[in-house]
PDB file of C-alpha atoms in Angstrom:
ATOM      1  CA  MET Z  24      23.450  -1.923  21.505  1.00  0.00           C
ATOM      2  CA  PRO Z  25      20.725  -0.014  19.393  1.00  0.00           C
ATOM      3  CA  SER Z  26      17.510   0.700  20.971  1.00  0.00           C
ATOM      4  CA  PRO Z  27      14.564  -1.511  19.898  1.00  0.00           C
ATOM      5  CA  GLY Z  28      13.588  -0.982  16.359  1.00  0.00           C
ATOM      6  CA  GLN Z  29      16.863   0.878  15.614  1.00  0.00           C
ATOM      7  CA  PRO Z  30      19.708  -0.799  13.673  1.00  0.00           C
ATOM      8  CA  ALA Z  31      23.215  -0.830  14.822  1.00  0.00           C
ATOM      9  CA  SER Z  32      25.262   1.940  13.100  1.00  0.00           C
ATOM     10  CA  ASP Z  33      27.663  -0.688  11.621  1.00  0.00           C
ATOM     11  CA  LEU Z  34      26.585  -4.014  10.296  1.00  0.00           C
ATOM     12  CA  THR Z  35      28.487  -6.954   8.956  1.00  0.00           C
ATOM     13  CA  VAL Z  36      26.671  -9.673   7.067  1.00  0.00           C
ATOM     14  CA  ASP Z  37      27.229 -12.301   4.434  1.00  0.00           C
ATOM     15  CA  VAL Z  38      24.652 -10.729   1.878  1.00  0.00           C
ATOM     16  CA  ALA Z  39      23.419  -7.092   1.712  1.00  0.00           C
ATOM     17  CA  VAL Z  40      20.254  -6.761  -0.478  1.00  0.00           C
ATOM     18  CA  ILE Z  41      19.728  -3.121  -1.442  1.00  0.00           C
ATOM     19  CA  GLY Z  42      16.195  -2.665  -2.421  1.00  0.00           C
ATOM     20  CA  GLY Z  43      13.067  -4.235  -0.748  1.00  0.00           C
ATOM     21  CA  GLY Z  44      10.723  -4.741  -3.739  1.00  0.00           C
ATOM     22  CA  LEU Z  45       9.630  -8.270  -4.535  1.00  0.00           C
ATOM     23  CA  GLY Z  46      12.881  -9.273  -6.156  1.00  0.00           C
ATOM     24  CA  GLY Z  47      14.872  -8.020  -3.131  1.00  0.00           C
ATOM     25  CA  VAL Z  48      12.587  -9.693  -0.664  1.00  0.00           C
ATOM     26  CA  ALA Z  49      13.049 -13.016  -2.770  1.00  0.00           C
ATOM     27  CA  ALA Z  50      16.823 -12.619  -2.733  1.00  0.00           C
ATOM     28  CA  ALA Z  51      16.956 -11.967   1.024  1.00  0.00           C
ATOM     29  CA  LEU Z  52      14.665 -14.872   1.679  1.00  0.00           C
ATOM     30  CA  ALA Z  53      16.650 -17.235  -0.626  1.00  0.00           C
ATOM     31  CA  ALA Z  54      20.018 -16.098   1.113  1.00  0.00           C
ATOM     32  CA  ALA Z  55      18.598 -16.497   4.618  1.00  0.00           C
ATOM     33  CA  GLU Z  56      17.187 -19.891   3.845  1.00  0.00           C
ATOM     34  CA  ALA Z  57      20.684 -20.907   2.597  1.00  0.00           C
ATOM     35  CA  GLY Z  58      21.943 -20.015   6.160  1.00  0.00           C
ATOM     36  CA  CYS Z  59      23.550 -16.636   5.272  1.00  0.00           C
ATOM     37  CA  THR Z  60      23.372 -13.685   7.469  1.00  0.00           C
ATOM     38  CA  VAL Z  61      21.412 -10.950   5.505  1.00  0.00           C
ATOM     39  CA  VAL Z  62      20.375  -7.274   5.736  1.00  0.00           C
ATOM     40  CA  LEU Z  63      17.574  -6.249   3.359  1.00  0.00           C
ATOM     41  CA  THR Z  64      17.289  -2.426   2.939  1.00  0.00           C
ATOM     42  CA  GLU Z  65      14.330  -0.456   1.504  1.00  0.00           C
ATOM     43  CA  GLU Z  66      14.220   3.251   1.096  1.00  0.00           C
ATOM     44  CA  LEU Z  67      10.318   3.363   1.552  1.00  0.00           C
ATOM     45  CA  SER Z  68       8.553   2.452   4.575  1.00  0.00           C
ATOM     46  CA  ARG Z  69       7.067  -0.763   3.019  1.00  0.00           C
ATOM     47  CA  LEU Z  70       8.562  -3.899   1.605  1.00  0.00           C
ATOM     48  CA  GLY Z  71       7.051  -5.412  -1.636  1.00  0.00           C
ATOM     49  CA  GLY Z  72       7.543  -2.654  -4.293  1.00  0.00           C
ATOM     50  CA  GLN Z  73       4.556  -2.501  -6.639  1.00  0.00           C
ATOM     51  CA  MET Z  74       2.832  -5.343  -4.825  1.00  0.00           C
ATOM     52  CA  THR Z  75       2.415  -3.125  -1.692  1.00  0.00           C
ATOM     53  CA  SER Z  76       2.390   0.389  -3.251  1.00  0.00           C
ATOM     54  CA  GLN Z  77      -0.479   0.145  -5.770  1.00  0.00           C
ATOM     55  CA  LEU Z  78      -4.083   0.844  -4.788  1.00  0.00           C
ATOM     56  CA  VAL Z  79      -5.301  -2.701  -5.673  1.00  0.00           C
ATOM     57  CA  PRO Z  80      -2.362  -4.866  -6.811  1.00  0.00           C
ATOM     58  CA  ALA Z  81      -2.952  -7.247  -9.663  1.00  0.00           C
ATOM     59  CA  LEU Z  82      -0.142  -9.666 -10.321  1.00  0.00           C
ATOM     60  CA  ASP Z  83       0.937  -9.916 -13.816  1.00  0.00           C
ATOM     61  CA  GLU Z  84       1.411 -13.731 -14.043  1.00  0.00           C
ATOM     62  CA  HIS Z  85       1.571 -16.595 -16.681  1.00  0.00           C
ATOM     63  CA  GLU Z  86      -1.605 -18.462 -17.075  1.00  0.00           C
ATOM     64  CA  HIS Z  87      -0.035 -21.657 -15.628  1.00  0.00           C
ATOM     65  CA  ILE Z  88       1.171 -19.947 -12.394  1.00  0.00           C
ATOM     66  CA  GLU Z  89      -1.319 -21.995 -10.372  1.00  0.00           C
ATOM     67  CA  THR Z  90       0.638 -25.130 -11.100  1.00  0.00           C
ATOM     68  CA  PHE Z  91       4.101 -24.054 -11.934  1.00  0.00           C
ATOM     69  CA  ALA Z  92       5.162 -21.418  -9.454  1.00  0.00           C
ATOM     70  CA  PRO Z  93       8.414 -21.615  -7.648  1.00  0.00           C
ATOM     71  CA  ALA Z  94       7.991 -22.764  -4.035  1.00  0.00           C
ATOM     72  CA  SER Z  95       8.512 -19.465  -2.173  1.00  0.00           C
ATOM     73  CA  TYR Z  96       6.268 -17.590  -4.659  1.00  0.00           C
ATOM     74  CA  ALA Z  97       3.603 -20.226  -4.249  1.00  0.00           C
ATOM     75  CA  ARG Z  98       3.751 -19.741  -0.476  1.00  0.00           C
ATOM     76  CA  LEU Z  99       3.321 -15.957  -0.943  1.00  0.00           C
ATOM     77  CA  ARG Z 100       0.399 -16.521  -3.251  1.00  0.00           C
ATOM     78  CA  ALA Z 101      -1.113 -19.006  -0.795  1.00  0.00           C
ATOM     79  CA  GLY Z 102      -0.670 -16.733   2.132  1.00  0.00           C
ATOM     80  CA  ILE Z 103      -2.297 -13.713   0.271  1.00  0.00           C
ATOM     81  CA  ARG Z 104      -5.255 -15.983  -0.474  1.00  0.00           C
ATOM     82  CA  ALA Z 105      -5.492 -17.299   3.172  1.00  0.00           C
ATOM     83  CA  LEU Z 106      -5.157 -13.790   4.686  1.00  0.00           C
ATOM     84  CA  ALA Z 107      -7.546 -12.036   2.147  1.00  0.00           C
ATOM     85  CA  GLY Z 108     -10.138 -14.859   2.149  1.00  0.00           C
ATOM     86  CA  GLY Z 109     -10.440 -16.437  -1.349  1.00  0.00           C
ATOM     87  CA  THR Z 110      -9.028 -17.509  -4.586  1.00  0.00           C
ATOM     88  CA  ASN Z 111      -9.212 -13.968  -6.087  1.00  0.00           C
ATOM     89  CA  PRO Z 112     -10.057 -11.890  -3.131  1.00  0.00           C
ATOM     90  CA  GLY Z 113     -10.102  -8.543  -4.978  1.00  0.00           C
ATOM     91  CA  ALA Z 114     -12.333 -10.133  -7.596  1.00  0.00           C
ATOM     92  CA  GLY Z 115     -10.203  -8.508 -10.332  1.00  0.00           C
ATOM     93  CA  TRP Z 116     -10.532  -9.548 -14.025  1.00  0.00           C
ATOM     94  CA  VAL Z 117      -6.917  -8.557 -14.897  1.00  0.00           C
ATOM     95  CA  SER Z 118      -5.343 -11.173 -12.647  1.00  0.00           C
ATOM     96  CA  ARG Z 119      -5.990 -14.409 -11.001  1.00  0.00           C
ATOM     97  CA  LEU Z 120      -5.013 -12.756  -7.777  1.00  0.00           C
ATOM     98  CA  CYS Z 121      -5.998  -9.177  -6.651  1.00  0.00           C
ATOM     99  CA  PHE Z 122      -5.744  -7.994  -3.139  1.00  0.00           C
ATOM    100  CA  GLU Z 123      -5.166  -5.045  -0.907  1.00  0.00           C
ATOM    101  CA  PRO Z 124      -1.424  -3.940  -0.552  1.00  0.00           C
ATOM    102  CA  ASP Z 125      -1.491  -4.311   3.225  1.00  0.00           C
ATOM    103  CA  VAL Z 126      -2.265  -7.965   2.858  1.00  0.00           C
ATOM    104  CA  ALA Z 127       0.756  -8.610   0.702  1.00  0.00           C
ATOM    105  CA  GLU Z 128       3.150  -6.748   3.000  1.00  0.00           C
ATOM    106  CA  ARG Z 129       1.823  -8.801   5.926  1.00  0.00           C
ATOM    107  CA  VAL Z 130       2.401 -12.123   4.082  1.00  0.00           C
ATOM    108  CA  LEU Z 131       5.961 -10.892   3.034  1.00  0.00           C
ATOM    109  CA  ARG Z 132       6.795  -9.952   6.626  1.00  0.00           C
ATOM    110  CA  ALA Z 133       5.479 -13.208   7.956  1.00  0.00           C
ATOM    111  CA  MET Z 134       7.756 -15.160   5.493  1.00  0.00           C
ATOM    112  CA  LEU Z 135      10.812 -13.206   6.570  1.00  0.00           C
ATOM    113  CA  ALA Z 136       9.904 -13.297  10.320  1.00  0.00           C
ATOM    114  CA  PRO Z 137      11.530 -16.774  11.150  1.00  0.00           C
ATOM    115  CA  HIS Z 138      14.843 -15.606   9.807  1.00  0.00           C
ATOM    116  CA  GLN Z 139      14.614 -12.417  11.710  1.00  0.00           C
ATOM    117  CA  GLU Z 140      13.843 -14.215  14.856  1.00  0.00           C
ATOM    118  CA  GLN Z 141      16.887 -16.533  14.384  1.00  0.00           C
ATOM    119  CA  GLY Z 142      19.114 -13.519  13.857  1.00  0.00           C
ATOM    120  CA  ARG Z 143      19.897 -14.280  10.217  1.00  0.00           C
ATOM    121  CA  LEU Z 144      18.062 -11.467   8.774  1.00  0.00           C
ATOM    122  CA  GLN Z 145      17.655  -7.689   9.586  1.00  0.00           C
ATOM    123  CA  VAL Z 146      15.299  -5.586   7.639  1.00  0.00           C
ATOM    124  CA  LEU Z 147      15.799  -1.861   7.325  1.00  0.00           C
ATOM    125  CA  THR Z 148      13.049   0.097   5.916  1.00  0.00           C
ATOM    126  CA  GLY Z 149      13.180   3.939   5.537  1.00  0.00           C
ATOM    127  CA  HIS Z 150      16.947   3.671   4.576  1.00  0.00           C
ATOM    128  CA  HIS Z 151      18.235   5.187   1.402  1.00  0.00           C
ATOM    129  CA  LEU Z 152      21.533   4.245  -0.192  1.00  0.00           C
ATOM    130  CA  VAL Z 153      23.839   7.332  -0.141  1.00  0.00           C
ATOM    131  CA  ALA Z 154      27.394   6.045  -0.682  1.00  0.00           C
ATOM    132  CA  VAL Z 155      29.263   2.968  -1.886  1.00  0.00           C
ATOM    133  CA  GLN Z 156      32.884   2.364  -1.051  1.00  0.00           C
ATOM    134  CA  VAL Z 157      34.906   0.360  -3.687  1.00  0.00           C
ATOM    135  CA  GLU Z 158      38.251  -1.082  -3.438  1.00  0.00           C
ATOM    136  CA  GLY Z 159      39.762  -2.397  -6.601  1.00  0.00           C
ATOM    137  CA  ASP Z 160      36.790  -4.027  -8.284  1.00  0.00           C
ATOM    138  CA  ARG Z 161      34.801  -4.958  -5.158  1.00  0.00           C
ATOM    139  CA  ILE Z 162      32.270  -3.162  -3.073  1.00  0.00           C
ATOM    140  CA  CYS Z 163      33.468  -3.259   0.447  1.00  0.00           C
ATOM    141  CA  GLN Z 164      30.775  -1.207   2.213  1.00  0.00           C
ATOM    142  CA  VAL Z 165      27.636   0.811   1.618  1.00  0.00           C
ATOM    143  CA  ARG Z 166      26.255   3.731   3.594  1.00  0.00           C
ATOM    144  CA  LEU Z 167      22.558   4.127   4.185  1.00  0.00           C
ATOM    145  CA  ALA Z 168      20.852   7.296   5.471  1.00  0.00           C
ATOM    146  CA  GLY Z 169      17.845   6.677   7.744  1.00  0.00           C
ATOM    147  CA  SER Z 170      14.821   8.795   7.098  1.00  0.00           C
ATOM    148  CA  GLY Z 171      13.037  10.621   9.885  1.00  0.00           C
ATOM    149  CA  ALA Z 172      14.322   9.398  13.218  1.00  0.00           C
ATOM    150  CA  GLY Z 173      16.051   6.461  11.541  1.00  0.00           C
ATOM    151  CA  ARG Z 174      19.752   5.938  12.232  1.00  0.00           C
ATOM    152  CA  ASP Z 175      22.341   6.109   9.418  1.00  0.00           C
ATOM    153  CA  VAL Z 176      24.013   2.662   8.874  1.00  0.00           C
ATOM    154  CA  THR Z 177      27.232   1.357   7.352  1.00  0.00           C
ATOM    155  CA  VAL Z 178      26.910  -2.121   5.834  1.00  0.00           C
ATOM    156  CA  ARG Z 179      29.805  -4.440   5.097  1.00  0.00           C
ATOM    157  CA  ALA Z 180      28.973  -7.707   3.269  1.00  0.00           C
ATOM    158  CA  GLY Z 181      30.735 -10.478   1.369  1.00  0.00           C
ATOM    159  CA  MET Z 182      28.140 -10.181  -1.267  1.00  0.00           C
ATOM    160  CA  TYR Z 183      25.858  -7.183  -2.526  1.00  0.00           C
ATOM    161  CA  CYS Z 184      22.710  -7.515  -4.415  1.00  0.00           C
ATOM    162  CA  ASP Z 185      21.356  -4.505  -6.292  1.00  0.00           C
ATOM    163  CA  ALA Z 186      17.481  -4.862  -6.025  1.00  0.00           C
ATOM    164  CA  THR Z 187      16.749  -1.116  -6.347  1.00  0.00           C
ATOM    165  CA  GLU Z 188      14.272   0.049  -9.001  1.00  0.00           C
ATOM    166  CA  LEU Z 189      16.826   1.995 -10.896  1.00  0.00           C
ATOM    167  CA  GLY Z 190      20.203   0.402 -10.431  1.00  0.00           C
ATOM    168  CA  ASP Z 191      21.268   2.753  -7.548  1.00  0.00           C
ATOM    169  CA  LEU Z 192      24.010   0.391  -6.229  1.00  0.00           C
ATOM    170  CA  LEU Z 193      25.542  -0.121  -9.569  1.00  0.00           C
ATOM    171  CA  GLU Z 194      25.518   3.508 -10.354  1.00  0.00           C
ATOM    172  CA  LEU Z 195      27.088   4.583  -7.073  1.00  0.00           C
ATOM    173  CA  ALA Z 196      29.693   1.823  -7.355  1.00  0.00           C
ATOM    174  CA  GLY Z 197      30.770   2.941 -10.845  1.00  0.00           C
ATOM    175  CA  ALA Z 198      30.215  -0.608 -11.931  1.00  0.00           C
ATOM    176  CA  PRO Z 199      29.943  -1.263 -15.753  1.00  0.00           C
ATOM    177  CA  TRP Z 200      26.352  -2.465 -16.717  1.00  0.00           C
ATOM    178  CA  VAL Z 201      24.035  -2.518 -19.656  1.00  0.00           C
ATOM    179  CA  THR Z 202      20.272  -2.553 -19.982  1.00  0.00           C
ATOM    180  CA  GLY Z 203      18.135  -5.151 -21.815  1.00  0.00           C
ATOM    181  CA  SER Z 204      18.073  -8.940 -21.604  1.00  0.00           C
ATOM    182  CA  GLU Z 205      20.126  -9.759 -24.781  1.00  0.00           C
ATOM    183  CA  GLY Z 206      23.405  -7.943 -25.186  1.00  0.00           C
ATOM    184  CA  GLN Z 207      24.954  -8.022 -28.665  1.00  0.00           C
ATOM    185  CA  ASP Z 208      28.644  -7.647 -27.544  1.00  0.00           C
TER     186      ASP Z 208
END
């Protein structure tokens, strides 16, 4: 059994989400809410990507976000407002919601906490993807290097989600991929 705060050196889960930015957190949350066992990895020490790494994050949102937000995103926004104290706690003019980065990470962690407590979700921050093992056309495991005193981890999953900022999982897997939203082929 790993020591408190340390992951096991080998994990087997239903879904492995590689990358802990906002998209990765959303994917892990959705999978955990669907009853899957999930590992969420992030190479940095914080979850949330730009939302938690900018000096004063300002969300780039549609003007109707206040009335048409997906449920989990609405919970995130409400949590930020409640914790930061106001409708636009940062009083920014570039967004309807500006706040300090620590507030967003605390809300994200609170949203993930019930799934961690129930054993469906493990979050590994400070773990960088270093290797991908592929058999045929399927990823069968990934290897993550822990930074600092972090332990290296091998993850096996039924499904892998590349939520990295640069497509690291796809590249290491040798998977074919294209950029852009509308391919012409």
